[in-house]
């Protein structure tokens, strides 16, 4: 486990990186998982990381597990790295946005 100051900083960084609400993320995960195959149950829609982010958003800081902390670092690193990417062609930019939205970050929102 990490110390309290580091956890506080991670909590803030995570919530700054995840800029959509848990309801918006849940809806996005359901939409992104929809295709011609049978839809999963709503609580199982989307990628595992997105589901984990959704679970973290519904927790208090004191209830975080080591797995939660690992995912939080992963999300912060992903969003930070993607923010540094130069403007891409429109199709690639859409794919990038969808990837980021799957972990709770909408790059069109500031």
N, CA, C and O atoms as a printed pandas DataFrame, in Angstrom:
     atom_number atom_name residue_name chain_id  residue_number  x_coord  y_coord  z_coord
0              1         N          UNK        A               1    0.847   -1.177    0.000
1              2        CA          UNK        A               1    0.000    0.000    0.000
2              3         C          UNK        A               1    0.891    1.238    0.000
3              4         O          UNK        A               1    2.036    1.190    0.451
4              5         N          UNK        A               2    0.365    2.330   -0.502
5              6        CA          UNK        A               2    1.126    3.568   -0.574
6              7         C          UNK        A               2    0.783    4.438    0.631
7              8         O          UNK        A               2   -0.239    4.241    1.288
8              9         N          UNK        A               3    1.662    5.406    0.906
9             10        CA          UNK        A               3    1.405    6.258    2.072
10            11         C          UNK        A               3    0.268    7.237    1.778
11            12         O          UNK        A               3   -0.159    7.388    0.633
12            13         N          UNK        A               4   -0.205    7.886    2.816
13            14        CA          UNK        A               4   -1.394    8.742    2.732
14            15         C          UNK        A               4   -1.206    9.928    1.782
15            16         O          UNK        A               4   -2.122   10.267    1.033
16            17         N          UNK        A               5   -0.032   10.558    1.807
17            18        CA          UNK        A               5    0.200   11.703    0.925
18            19         C          UNK        A               5    0.212   11.289   -0.539
19            20         O          UNK        A               5   -0.347   11.973   -1.396
20            21         N          UNK        A               6    0.853   10.164   -0.810
21            22        CA          UNK        A               6    0.895    9.675   -2.186
22            23         C          UNK        A               6   -0.505    9.270   -2.651
23            24         O          UNK        A               6   -0.871    9.514   -3.801
24            25         N          UNK        A               7   -1.281    8.659   -1.770
25            26        CA          UNK        A               7   -2.649    8.278   -2.104
26            27         C          UNK        A               7   -3.507    9.511   -2.370
27            28         O          UNK        A               7   -4.315    9.513   -3.298
28            29         N          UNK        A               8   -3.341   10.550   -1.572
29            30        CA          UNK        A               8   -4.077   11.803   -1.792
30            31         C          UNK        A               8   -3.759   12.382   -3.169
31            32         O          UNK        A               8   -4.657   12.806   -3.896
32            33         N          UNK        A               9   -2.467   12.394   -3.520
33            34        CA          UNK        A               9   -2.056   12.926   -4.825
34            35         C          UNK        A               9   -2.617   12.075   -5.958
35            36         O          UNK        A               9   -3.092   12.607   -6.962
36            37         N          UNK        A              10   -2.564   10.747   -5.799
37            38        CA          UNK        A              10   -3.097    9.856   -6.821
38            39         C          UNK        A              10   -4.599   10.045   -6.968
39            40         O          UNK        A              10   -5.111   10.088   -8.087
40            41         N          UNK        A              11   -5.304   10.157   -5.863
41            42        CA          UNK        A              11   -6.751   10.361   -5.876
42            43         C          UNK        A              11   -7.106   11.611   -6.682
43            44         O          UNK        A              11   -8.007   11.587   -7.520
44            45         N          UNK        A              12   -6.383   12.705   -6.416
45            46        CA          UNK        A              12   -6.616   13.960   -7.139
46            47         C          UNK        A              12   -6.280   13.812   -8.625
47            48         O          UNK        A              12   -7.054   14.239   -9.481
48            49         N          UNK        A              13   -5.129   13.209   -8.933
49            50        CA          UNK        A              13   -4.730   13.019  -10.329
50            51         C          UNK        A              13   -5.735   12.149  -11.075
51            52         O          UNK        A              13   -6.086   12.444  -12.218
52            53         N          UNK        A              14   -6.193   11.090  -10.440
53            54        CA          UNK        A              14   -7.162   10.186  -11.050
54            55         C          UNK        A              14   -8.465   10.911  -11.352
55            56         O          UNK        A              14   -9.010   10.785  -12.449
56            57         N          UNK        A              15   -8.962   11.664  -10.390
57            58        CA          UNK        A              15  -10.227   12.359  -10.597
58            59         C          UNK        A              15  -10.095   13.548  -11.555
59            60         O          UNK        A              15  -11.094   14.008  -12.108
60            61         N          UNK        A              16   -8.901   14.035  -11.748
61            62        CA          UNK        A              16   -8.669   15.062  -12.766
62            63         C          UNK        A              16   -8.624   14.393  -14.151
63            64         O          UNK        A              16   -9.137   14.945  -15.125
64            65         N          UNK        A              17   -8.011   13.208  -14.234
65            66        CA          UNK        A              17   -7.909   12.474  -15.498
66            67         C          UNK        A              17   -9.267   11.926  -15.930
67            68         O          UNK        A              17   -9.615   11.983  -17.109
68            69         N          UNK        A              18  -10.020   11.406  -14.990
69            70        CA          UNK        A              18  -11.354   10.860  -15.284
70            71         C          UNK        A              18  -12.329   12.028  -15.213
71            72         O          UNK        A              18  -12.777   12.426  -14.138
72            73         N          UNK        A              19  -12.643   12.563  -16.382
73            74        CA          UNK        A              19  -13.434   13.793  -16.416
74            75         C          UNK        A              19  -14.880   13.571  -16.850
75            76         O          UNK        A              19  -15.573   14.527  -17.195
76            77         N          UNK        A              20  -15.342   12.320  -16.837
77            78        CA          UNK        A              20  -16.751   12.057  -17.080
78            79         C          UNK        A              20  -17.327   11.372  -15.841
79            80         O          UNK        A              20  -16.594   10.757  -15.066
80            81         N          UNK        A              21  -18.615   11.482  -15.667
81            82        CA          UNK        A              21  -19.248   10.920  -14.473
82            83         C          UNK        A              21  -19.353    9.405  -14.586
83            84         O          UNK        A              21  -19.194    8.837  -15.667
84            85         N          UNK        A              22  -19.621    8.766  -13.468
85            86        CA          UNK        A              22  -19.784    7.313  -13.486
86            87         C          UNK        A              22  -20.975    6.919  -14.361
87            88         O          UNK        A              22  -20.928    5.884  -15.025
88            89         N          UNK        A              23  -22.035    7.721  -14.374
89            90        CA          UNK        A              23  -23.189    7.426  -15.224
90            91         C          UNK        A              23  -22.813    7.535  -16.705
91            92         O          UNK        A              23  -23.212    6.701  -17.518
92            93         N          UNK        A              24  -22.046    8.565  -17.041
93            94        CA          UNK        A              24  -21.606    8.729  -18.433
94            95         C          UNK        A              24  -20.683    7.591  -18.848
95            96         O          UNK        A              24  -20.782    7.087  -19.967
96            97         N          UNK        A              25  -19.788    7.183  -17.955
97            98        CA          UNK        A              25  -18.880    6.085  -18.259
98            99         C          UNK        A              25  -19.652    4.784  -18.436
99           100         O          UNK        A              25  -19.388    4.035  -19.377
100          101         N          UNK        A              26  -20.595    4.507  -17.554
101          102        CA          UNK        A              26  -21.396    3.282  -17.670
102          103         C          UNK        A              26  -22.147    3.262  -19.000
103          104         O          UNK        A              26  -22.198    2.232  -19.672
104          105         N          UNK        A              27  -22.726    4.396  -19.378
105          106        CA          UNK        A              27  -23.450    4.476  -20.657
106          107         C          UNK        A              27  -22.491    4.262  -21.825
107          108         O          UNK        A              27  -22.817    3.545  -22.772
108          109         N          UNK        A              28  -21.307    4.881  -21.763
109          110        CA          UNK        A              28  -20.329    4.721  -22.840
110          111         C          UNK        A              28  -19.882    3.260  -22.949
111          112         O          UNK        A              28  -19.768    2.738  -24.058
112          113         N          UNK        A              29  -19.633    2.609  -21.848
113          114        CA          UNK        A              29  -19.198    1.211  -21.883
114          115         C          UNK        A              29  -20.265    0.325  -22.523
115          116         O          UNK        A              29  -19.944   -0.601  -23.267
116          117         N          UNK        A              30  -21.523    0.609  -22.236
117          118        CA          UNK        A              30  -22.614   -0.165  -22.862
118          119         C          UNK        A              30  -22.654    0.088  -24.364
119          120         O          UNK        A              30  -22.817   -0.852  -25.141
120          121         N          UNK        A              31  -22.509    1.343  -24.783
121          122        CA          UNK        A              31  -22.546    1.688  -26.204
122          123         C          UNK        A              31  -21.338    1.102  -26.923
123          124         O          UNK        A              31  -21.476    0.542  -28.010
124          125         N          UNK        A              32  -20.164    1.225  -26.332
125          126        CA          UNK        A              32  -18.948    0.760  -27.000
126          127         C          UNK        A              32  -18.915   -0.749  -27.131
127          128         O          UNK        A              32  -18.207   -1.275  -27.991
128          129         N          UNK        A              33  -19.660   -1.454  -26.303
129          130        CA          UNK        A              33  -19.685   -2.915  -26.338
130          131         C          UNK        A              33  -20.794   -3.449  -27.240
131          132         O          UNK        A              33  -20.860   -4.650  -27.501
132          133         N          UNK        A              34  -21.655   -2.572  -27.710
133          134        CA          UNK        A              34  -22.794   -3.006  -28.528
134          135         C          UNK        A              34  -22.329   -3.320  -29.950
135          136         O          UNK        A              34  -21.655   -2.514  -30.591
136          137         N          UNK        A              35  -22.698   -4.487  -30.420
137          138        CA          UNK        A              35  -22.476   -4.885  -31.810
138          139         C          UNK        A              35  -23.494   -5.969  -32.136
139          140         O          UNK        A              35  -24.538   -6.056  -31.490
140          141         N          UNK        A              36  -23.201   -6.778  -33.113
141          142        CA          UNK        A              36  -24.183   -7.773  -33.520
142          143         C          UNK        A              36  -24.222   -8.993  -32.598
143          144         O          UNK        A              36  -25.181   -9.763  -32.644
144          145         N          UNK        A              37  -23.216   -9.179  -31.776
145          146        CA          UNK        A              37  -23.219  -10.306  -30.851
146          147         C          UNK        A              37  -24.135   -9.983  -29.673
147          148         O          UNK        A              37  -24.476   -8.822  -29.450
148          149         N          UNK        A              38  -24.529  -11.001  -28.926
149          150        CA          UNK        A              38  -25.400  -10.720  -27.776
150          151         C          UNK        A              38  -24.736   -9.735  -26.812
151          152         O          UNK        A              38  -23.557   -9.859  -26.480
152          153         N          UNK        A              39  -25.518   -8.766  -26.378
153          154        CA          UNK        A              39  -24.987   -7.765  -25.458
154          155         C          UNK        A              39  -24.760   -8.373  -24.088
155          156         O          UNK        A              39  -25.577   -9.160  -23.610
156          157         N          UNK        A              40  -23.645   -8.010  -23.448
157          158        CA          UNK        A              40  -23.446   -8.458  -22.077
158          159         C          UNK        A              40  -24.413   -7.716  -21.146
159          160         O          UNK        A              40  -25.020   -6.716  -21.530
160          161         N          UNK        A              41  -24.540   -8.214  -19.950
161          162        CA          UNK        A              41  -25.337   -7.496  -18.964
162          163         C          UNK        A              41  -24.727   -6.114  -18.774
163          164         O          UNK        A              41  -23.507   -5.972  -18.863
164          165         N          UNK        A              42  -25.536   -5.094  -18.515
165          166        CA          UNK        A              42  -25.007   -3.722  -18.408
166          167         C          UNK        A              42  -23.833   -3.591  -17.443
167          168         O          UNK        A              42  -22.904   -2.826  -17.702
168          169         N          UNK        A              43  -23.864   -4.323  -16.342
169          170        CA          UNK        A              43  -22.768   -4.193  -15.378
170          171         C          UNK        A              43  -21.489   -4.893  -15.840
171          172         O          UNK        A              43  -20.451   -4.783  -15.186
172          173         N          UNK        A              44  -21.560   -5.617  -16.971
173          174        CA          UNK        A              44  -20.381   -6.309  -17.507
174          175         C          UNK        A              44  -19.958   -5.757  -18.862
175          176         O          UNK        A              44  -19.094   -6.340  -19.517
176          177         N          UNK        A              45  -20.540   -4.659  -19.291
177          178        CA          UNK        A              45  -20.227   -4.083  -20.596
178          179         C          UNK        A              45  -18.887   -3.361  -20.548
179          180         O          UNK        A              45  -18.489   -2.811  -19.521
180          181         N          UNK        A              46  -18.209   -3.377  -21.681
181          182        CA          UNK        A              46  -16.954   -2.636  -21.802
182          183         C          UNK        A              46  -15.737   -3.452  -21.425
183          184         O          UNK        A              46  -15.826   -4.602  -20.995
184          185         N          UNK        A              47  -14.598   -2.809  -21.604
185          186        CA          UNK        A              47  -13.316   -3.434  -21.288
186          187         C          UNK        A              47  -13.143   -3.548  -19.771
187          188         O          UNK        A              47  -13.730   -2.770  -19.019
188          189         N          UNK        A              48  -12.341   -4.511  -19.323
189          190        CA          UNK        A              48  -12.124   -4.673  -17.876
190          191         C          UNK        A              48  -11.591   -3.415  -17.191
191          192         O          UNK        A              48  -12.000   -3.099  -16.074
192          193         N          UNK        A              49  -10.691   -2.702  -17.847
193          194        CA          UNK        A              49  -10.159   -1.482  -17.222
194          195         C          UNK        A              49  -11.266   -0.461  -17.033
195          196         O          UNK        A              49  -11.344    0.178  -15.983
196          197         N          UNK        A              50  -12.118   -0.296  -18.023
197          198        CA          UNK        A              50  -13.232    0.635  -17.904
198          199         C          UNK        A              50  -14.176    0.241  -16.781
199          200         O          UNK        A              50  -14.662    1.100  -16.045
200          201         N          UNK        A              51  -14.436   -1.046  -16.646
201          202        CA          UNK        A              51  -15.278   -1.532  -15.557
202          203         C          UNK        A              51  -14.628   -1.256  -14.206
203          204         O          UNK        A              51  -15.303   -0.899  -13.240
204          205         N          UNK        A              52  -13.305   -1.428  -14.150
205          206        CA          UNK        A              52  -12.591   -1.177  -12.899
206          207         C          UNK        A              52  -12.630    0.311  -12.547
207          208         O          UNK        A              52  -12.804    0.672  -11.383
208          209         N          UNK        A              53  -12.467    1.168  -13.553
209          210        CA          UNK        A              53  -12.560    2.616  -13.322
210          211         C          UNK        A              53  -13.945    2.952  -12.775
211          212         O          UNK        A              53  -14.072    3.738  -11.836
212          213         N          UNK        A              54  -14.971    2.361  -13.359
213          214        CA          UNK        A              54  -16.330    2.596  -12.901
214          215         C          UNK        A              54  -16.490    2.182  -11.440
215          216         O          UNK        A              54  -17.118    2.890  -10.652
216          217         N          UNK        A              55  -15.924    1.045  -11.088
217          218        CA          UNK        A              55  -15.991    0.578   -9.693
218          219         C          UNK        A              55  -15.253    1.533   -8.758
219          220         O          UNK        A              55  -15.725    1.802   -7.653
220          221         N          UNK        A              56  -14.103    2.047   -9.187
221          222        CA          UNK        A              56  -13.325    2.980   -8.366
222          223         C          UNK        A              56  -14.127    4.264   -8.135
223          224         O          UNK        A              56  -14.132    4.807   -7.030
224          225         N          UNK        A              57  -14.798    4.741   -9.174
225          226        CA          UNK        A              57  -15.578    5.968   -9.047
226          227         C          UNK        A              57  -16.693    5.839   -8.017
227          228         O          UNK        A              57  -17.178    6.842   -7.494
228          229         N          UNK        A              58  -17.094    4.628   -7.730
229          230        CA          UNK        A              58  -18.174    4.397   -6.783
230          231         C          UNK        A              58  -17.666    4.096   -5.374
231          232         O          UNK        A              58  -18.443    3.760   -4.480
232          233         N          UNK        A              59  -16.342    4.223   -5.189
233          234        CA          UNK        A              59  -15.739    3.934   -3.884
234          235         C          UNK        A              59  -15.302    5.202   -3.172
235          236         O          UNK        A              59  -15.130    6.260   -3.777
236          237         N          UNK        A              60  -15.130    5.055   -1.871
237          238        CA          UNK        A              60  -14.475    6.100   -1.092
238          239         C          UNK        A              60  -12.976    5.824   -1.109
239          240         O          UNK        A              60  -12.548    4.688   -1.315
240          241         N          UNK        A              61  -12.207    6.836   -0.899
241          242        CA          UNK        A              61  -10.749    6.702   -0.907
242          243         C          UNK        A              61  -10.281    5.633    0.084
243          244         O          UNK        A              61   -9.330    4.906   -0.199
244          245         N          UNK        A              62  -10.932    5.533    1.228
245          246        CA          UNK        A              62  -10.520    4.582    2.267
246          247         C          UNK        A              62  -10.821    3.132    1.891
247          248         O          UNK        A              62  -10.318    2.212    2.536
248          249         N          UNK        A              63  -11.635    2.918    0.859
249          250        CA          UNK        A              63  -12.010    1.563    0.457
250          251         C          UNK        A              63  -11.189    1.026   -0.706
251          252         O          UNK        A              63  -11.454   -0.078   -1.183
252          253         N          UNK        A              64  -10.201    1.778   -1.172
253          254        CA          UNK        A              64   -9.408    1.357   -2.321
254          255         C          UNK        A              64   -8.547    0.144   -1.993
255          256         O          UNK        A              64   -8.019    0.011   -0.889
256          257         N          UNK        A              65   -8.419   -0.743   -2.989
257          258        CA          UNK        A              65   -7.547   -1.915   -2.863
258          259         C          UNK        A              65   -6.255   -1.648   -3.626
259          260         O          UNK        A              65   -6.135   -0.650   -4.336
260          261         N          UNK        A              66   -5.298   -2.546   -3.472
261          262        CA          UNK        A              66   -4.055   -2.426   -4.235
262          263         C          UNK        A              66   -4.326   -2.488   -5.737
263          264         O          UNK        A              66   -3.680   -1.778   -6.507
264          265         N          UNK        A              67   -5.271   -3.326   -6.162
265          266        CA          UNK        A              67   -5.636   -3.400   -7.579
266          267         C          UNK        A              67   -6.222   -2.073   -8.059
267          268         O          UNK        A              67   -5.926   -1.624   -9.166
268          269         N          UNK        A              68   -7.046   -1.452   -7.232
269          270        CA          UNK        A              68   -7.611   -0.147   -7.574
270          271         C          UNK        A              68   -6.499    0.874   -7.790
271          272         O          UNK        A              68   -6.520    1.630   -8.761
272          273         N          UNK        A              69   -5.553    0.888   -6.898
273          274        CA          UNK        A              69   -4.449    1.844   -6.972
274          275         C          UNK        A              69   -3.636    1.622   -8.239
275          276         O          UNK        A              69   -3.221    2.580   -8.892
276          277         N          UNK        A              70   -3.411    0.372   -8.582
277          278        CA          UNK        A              70   -2.679    0.052   -9.813
278          279         C          UNK        A              70   -3.429    0.570  -11.044
279          280         O          UNK        A              70   -2.820    1.156  -11.939
280          281         N          UNK        A              71   -4.738    0.358  -11.089
281          282        CA          UNK        A              71   -5.547    0.842  -12.213
282          283         C          UNK        A              71   -5.564    2.366  -12.242
283          284         O          UNK        A              71   -5.528    2.964  -13.317
284          285         N          UNK        A              72   -5.616    2.993  -11.087
285          286        CA          UNK        A              72   -5.602    4.454  -11.041
286          287         C          UNK        A              72   -4.321    5.010  -11.640
287          288         O          UNK        A              72   -4.361    5.960  -12.422
288          289         N          UNK        A              73   -3.172    4.418  -11.276
289          290        CA          UNK        A              73   -1.897    4.841  -11.870
290          291         C          UNK        A              73   -1.919    4.632  -13.382
291          292         O          UNK        A              73   -1.468    5.494  -14.137
292          293         N          UNK        A              74   -2.442    3.490  -13.825
293          294        CA          UNK        A              74   -2.513    3.168  -15.251
294          295         C          UNK        A              74   -3.350    4.199  -16.004
295          296         O          UNK        A              74   -2.955    4.651  -17.078
296          297         N          UNK        A              75   -4.492    4.569  -15.452
297          298        CA          UNK        A              75   -5.372    5.541  -16.099
298          299         C          UNK        A              75   -4.705    6.917  -16.164
299          300         O          UNK        A              75   -4.729    7.572  -17.206
300          301         N          UNK        A              76   -4.118    7.348  -15.068
301          302        CA          UNK        A              76   -3.438    8.653  -15.053
302          303         C          UNK        A              76   -2.308    8.661  -16.082
303          304         O          UNK        A              76   -2.156    9.634  -16.821
304          305         N          UNK        A              77   -1.515    7.589  -16.140
305          306        CA          UNK        A              77   -0.415    7.510  -17.111
306          307         C          UNK        A              77   -0.941    7.514  -18.547
307          308         O          UNK        A              77   -0.380    8.189  -19.410
308          309         N          UNK        A              78   -2.002    6.771  -18.801
309          310        CA          UNK        A              78   -2.581    6.698  -20.148
310          311         C          UNK        A              78   -3.095    8.057  -20.599
311          312         O          UNK        A              78   -2.796    8.501  -21.707
312          313         N          UNK        A              79   -3.862    8.712  -19.749
313          314        CA          UNK        A              79   -4.435   10.011  -20.106
314          315         C          UNK        A              79   -3.330   11.044  -20.283
315          316         O          UNK        A              79   -3.388   11.857  -21.205
316          317         N          UNK        A              80   -2.338   11.023  -19.423
317          318        CA          UNK        A              80   -1.222   11.967  -19.529
318          319         C          UNK        A              80   -0.450   11.748  -20.825
319          320         O          UNK        A              80   -0.114   12.710  -21.515
320          321         N          UNK        A              81   -0.169   10.498  -21.160
321          322        CA          UNK        A              81    0.570   10.188  -22.390
322          323         C          UNK        A              81   -0.228   10.581  -23.626
323          324         O          UNK        A              81    0.335   11.120  -24.579
324          325         N          UNK        A              82   -1.517   10.321  -23.621
325          326        CA          UNK        A              82   -2.364   10.653  -24.767
326          327         C          UNK        A              82   -2.535   12.162  -24.928
327          328         O          UNK        A              82   -2.730   12.646  -26.043
328          329         N          UNK        A              83   -2.463   12.895  -23.846
329          330        CA          UNK        A              83   -2.602   14.356  -23.919
330          331         C          UNK        A              83   -1.422   14.974  -24.660
331          332         O          UNK        A              83   -1.542   16.056  -25.236
332          333         N          UNK        A              84   -0.292   14.292  -24.646
333          334        CA          UNK        A              84    0.904   14.807  -25.295
334          335         C          UNK        A              84    0.985   14.462  -26.782
335          336         O          UNK        A              84    1.897   14.911  -27.477
336          337         N          UNK        A              85    0.028   13.661  -27.273
337          338        CA          UNK        A              85    0.035   13.252  -28.680
338          339         C          UNK        A              85   -0.402   14.428  -29.548
339          340         O          UNK        A              85   -1.340   15.155  -29.219
340          341         N          UNK        A              86    0.300   14.593  -30.659
341          342        CA          UNK        A              86   -0.056   15.674  -31.580
342          343         C          UNK        A              86   -1.372   15.359  -32.274
343          344         O          UNK        A              86   -1.820   14.212  -32.282
344          345         N          UNK        A              87   -1.981   16.368  -32.850
345          346        CA          UNK        A              87   -3.261   16.221  -33.564
346          347         C          UNK        A              87   -3.107   15.172  -34.659
347          348         O          UNK        A              87   -2.147   15.191  -35.429
348          349         N          UNK        A              88   -4.068   14.260  -34.711
349          350        CA          UNK        A              88   -4.035   13.162  -35.668
350          351         C          UNK        A              88   -5.121   13.365  -36.720
351          352         O          UNK        A              88   -5.996   14.214  -36.554
352          353         N          UNK        A              89   -5.069   12.580  -37.813
353          354        CA          UNK        A              89   -6.180   12.631  -38.769
354          355         C          UNK        A              89   -7.495   12.302  -38.067
355          356         O          UNK        A              89   -7.506   11.621  -37.041
356          357         N          UNK        A              90   -8.592   12.785  -38.621
357          358        CA          UNK        A              90   -9.887   12.701  -37.946
358          359         C          UNK        A              90  -10.266   11.285  -37.532
359          360         O          UNK        A              90  -10.736   11.085  -36.412
360          361         N          UNK        A              91  -10.075   10.294  -38.406
361          362        CA          UNK        A              91  -10.449    8.905  -38.074
362          363         C          UNK        A              91   -9.629    8.392  -36.892
363          364         O          UNK        A              91  -10.172    7.748  -35.995
364          365         N          UNK        A              92   -8.351    8.667  -36.886
365          366        CA          UNK        A              92   -7.498    8.231  -35.784
366          367         C          UNK        A              92   -7.828    9.000  -34.509
367          368         O          UNK        A              92   -7.759    8.450  -33.410
368          369         N          UNK        A              93   -8.180   10.254  -34.659
369          370        CA          UNK        A              93   -8.561   11.074  -33.507
370          371         C          UNK        A              93   -9.832   10.518  -32.861
371          372         O          UNK        A              93   -9.953   10.513  -31.636
372          373         N          UNK        A              94  -10.771   10.056  -33.673
373          374        CA          UNK        A              94  -11.997    9.451  -33.146
374          375         C          UNK        A              94  -11.674    8.175  -32.384
375          376         O          UNK        A              94  -12.215    7.951  -31.301
376          377         N          UNK        A              95  -10.803    7.338  -32.931
377          378        CA          UNK        A              95  -10.408    6.105  -32.236
378          379         C          UNK        A              95   -9.701    6.427  -30.918
379          380         O          UNK        A              95   -9.933    5.773  -29.902
380          381         N          UNK        A              96   -8.846    7.436  -30.950
381          382        CA          UNK        A              96   -8.142    7.861  -29.729
382          383         C          UNK        A              96   -9.141    8.323  -28.686
383          384         O          UNK        A              96   -9.029    7.963  -27.514
384          385         N          UNK        A              97  -10.117    9.118  -29.104
385          386        CA          UNK        A              97  -11.136    9.604  -28.171
386          387         C          UNK        A              97  -11.903    8.430  -27.569
387          388         O          UNK        A              97  -12.149    8.407  -26.363
388          389         N          UNK        A              98  -12.275    7.477  -28.378
389          390        CA          UNK        A              98  -13.022    6.315  -27.883
390          391         C          UNK        A              98  -12.183    5.492  -26.904
391          392         O          UNK        A              98  -12.702    5.010  -25.897
392          393         N          UNK        A              99  -10.898    5.332  -27.193
393          394        CA          UNK        A              99   -9.999    4.621  -26.253
394          395         C          UNK        A              99   -9.967    5.330  -24.907
395          396         O          UNK        A              99  -10.077    4.698  -23.856
396          397         N          UNK        A             100   -9.816    6.641  -24.951
397          398        CA          UNK        A             100   -9.746    7.411  -23.708
398          399         C          UNK        A             100  -11.079    7.405  -22.968
399          400         O          UNK        A             100  -11.102    7.327  -21.739
400          401         N          UNK        A             101  -12.176    7.484  -23.692
401          402        CA          UNK        A             101  -13.484    7.461  -23.043
402          403         C          UNK        A             101  -13.722    6.132  -22.330
403          404         O          UNK        A             101  -14.453    6.074  -21.341
404          405         N          UNK        A             102  -13.104    5.068  -22.834
405          406        CA          UNK        A             102  -13.265    3.752  -22.204
406          407         C          UNK        A             102  -12.584    3.667  -20.848
407          408         O          UNK        A             102  -12.827    2.727  -20.092
408          409         N          UNK        A             103  -11.732    4.644  -20.530
409          410        CA          UNK        A             103  -11.130    4.704  -19.192
410          411         C          UNK        A             103  -11.607    5.948  -18.432
411          412         O          UNK        A             103  -11.052    6.300  -17.390
412          413         N          UNK        A             104  -12.647    6.611  -18.969
413          414        CA          UNK        A             104  -13.267    7.704  -18.232
414          415         C          UNK        A             104  -12.811    9.107  -18.582
415          416         O          UNK        A             104  -13.101   10.049  -17.845
416          417         N          UNK        A             105  -12.102    9.266  -19.691
417          418        CA          UNK        A             105  -11.611   10.598  -20.061
418          419         C          UNK        A             105  -12.134   10.986  -21.438
419          420         O          UNK        A             105  -11.918   10.265  -22.412
420          421         N          UNK        A             106  -12.808   12.104  -21.521
421          422        CA          UNK        A             106  -13.254   12.634  -22.803
422          423         C          UNK        A             106  -12.345   13.808  -23.153
423          424         O          UNK        A             106  -12.421   14.860  -22.518
424          425         N          UNK        A             107  -11.476   13.635  -24.165
425          426        CA          UNK        A             107  -10.537   14.705  -24.509
426          427         C          UNK        A             107  -11.202   15.970  -25.047
427          428         O          UNK        A             107  -10.566   17.023  -25.107
428          429         N          UNK        A             108  -12.472   15.880  -25.437
429          430        CA          UNK        A             108  -13.176   17.068  -25.918
430          431         C          UNK        A             108  -13.679   17.930  -24.768
431          432         O          UNK        A             108  -14.090   19.073  -24.972
432          433         N          UNK        A             109  -13.646   17.386  -23.575
433          434        CA          UNK        A             109  -14.065   18.117  -22.370
434          435         C          UNK        A             109  -12.844   18.723  -21.715
435          436         O          UNK        A             109  -11.824   18.051  -21.563
436          437         N          UNK        A             110  -12.929   19.950  -21.336
437          438        CA          UNK        A             110  -11.770   20.595  -20.675
438          439         C          UNK        A             110  -12.114   20.982  -19.290
439          440         O          UNK        A             110  -11.276   21.534  -18.577
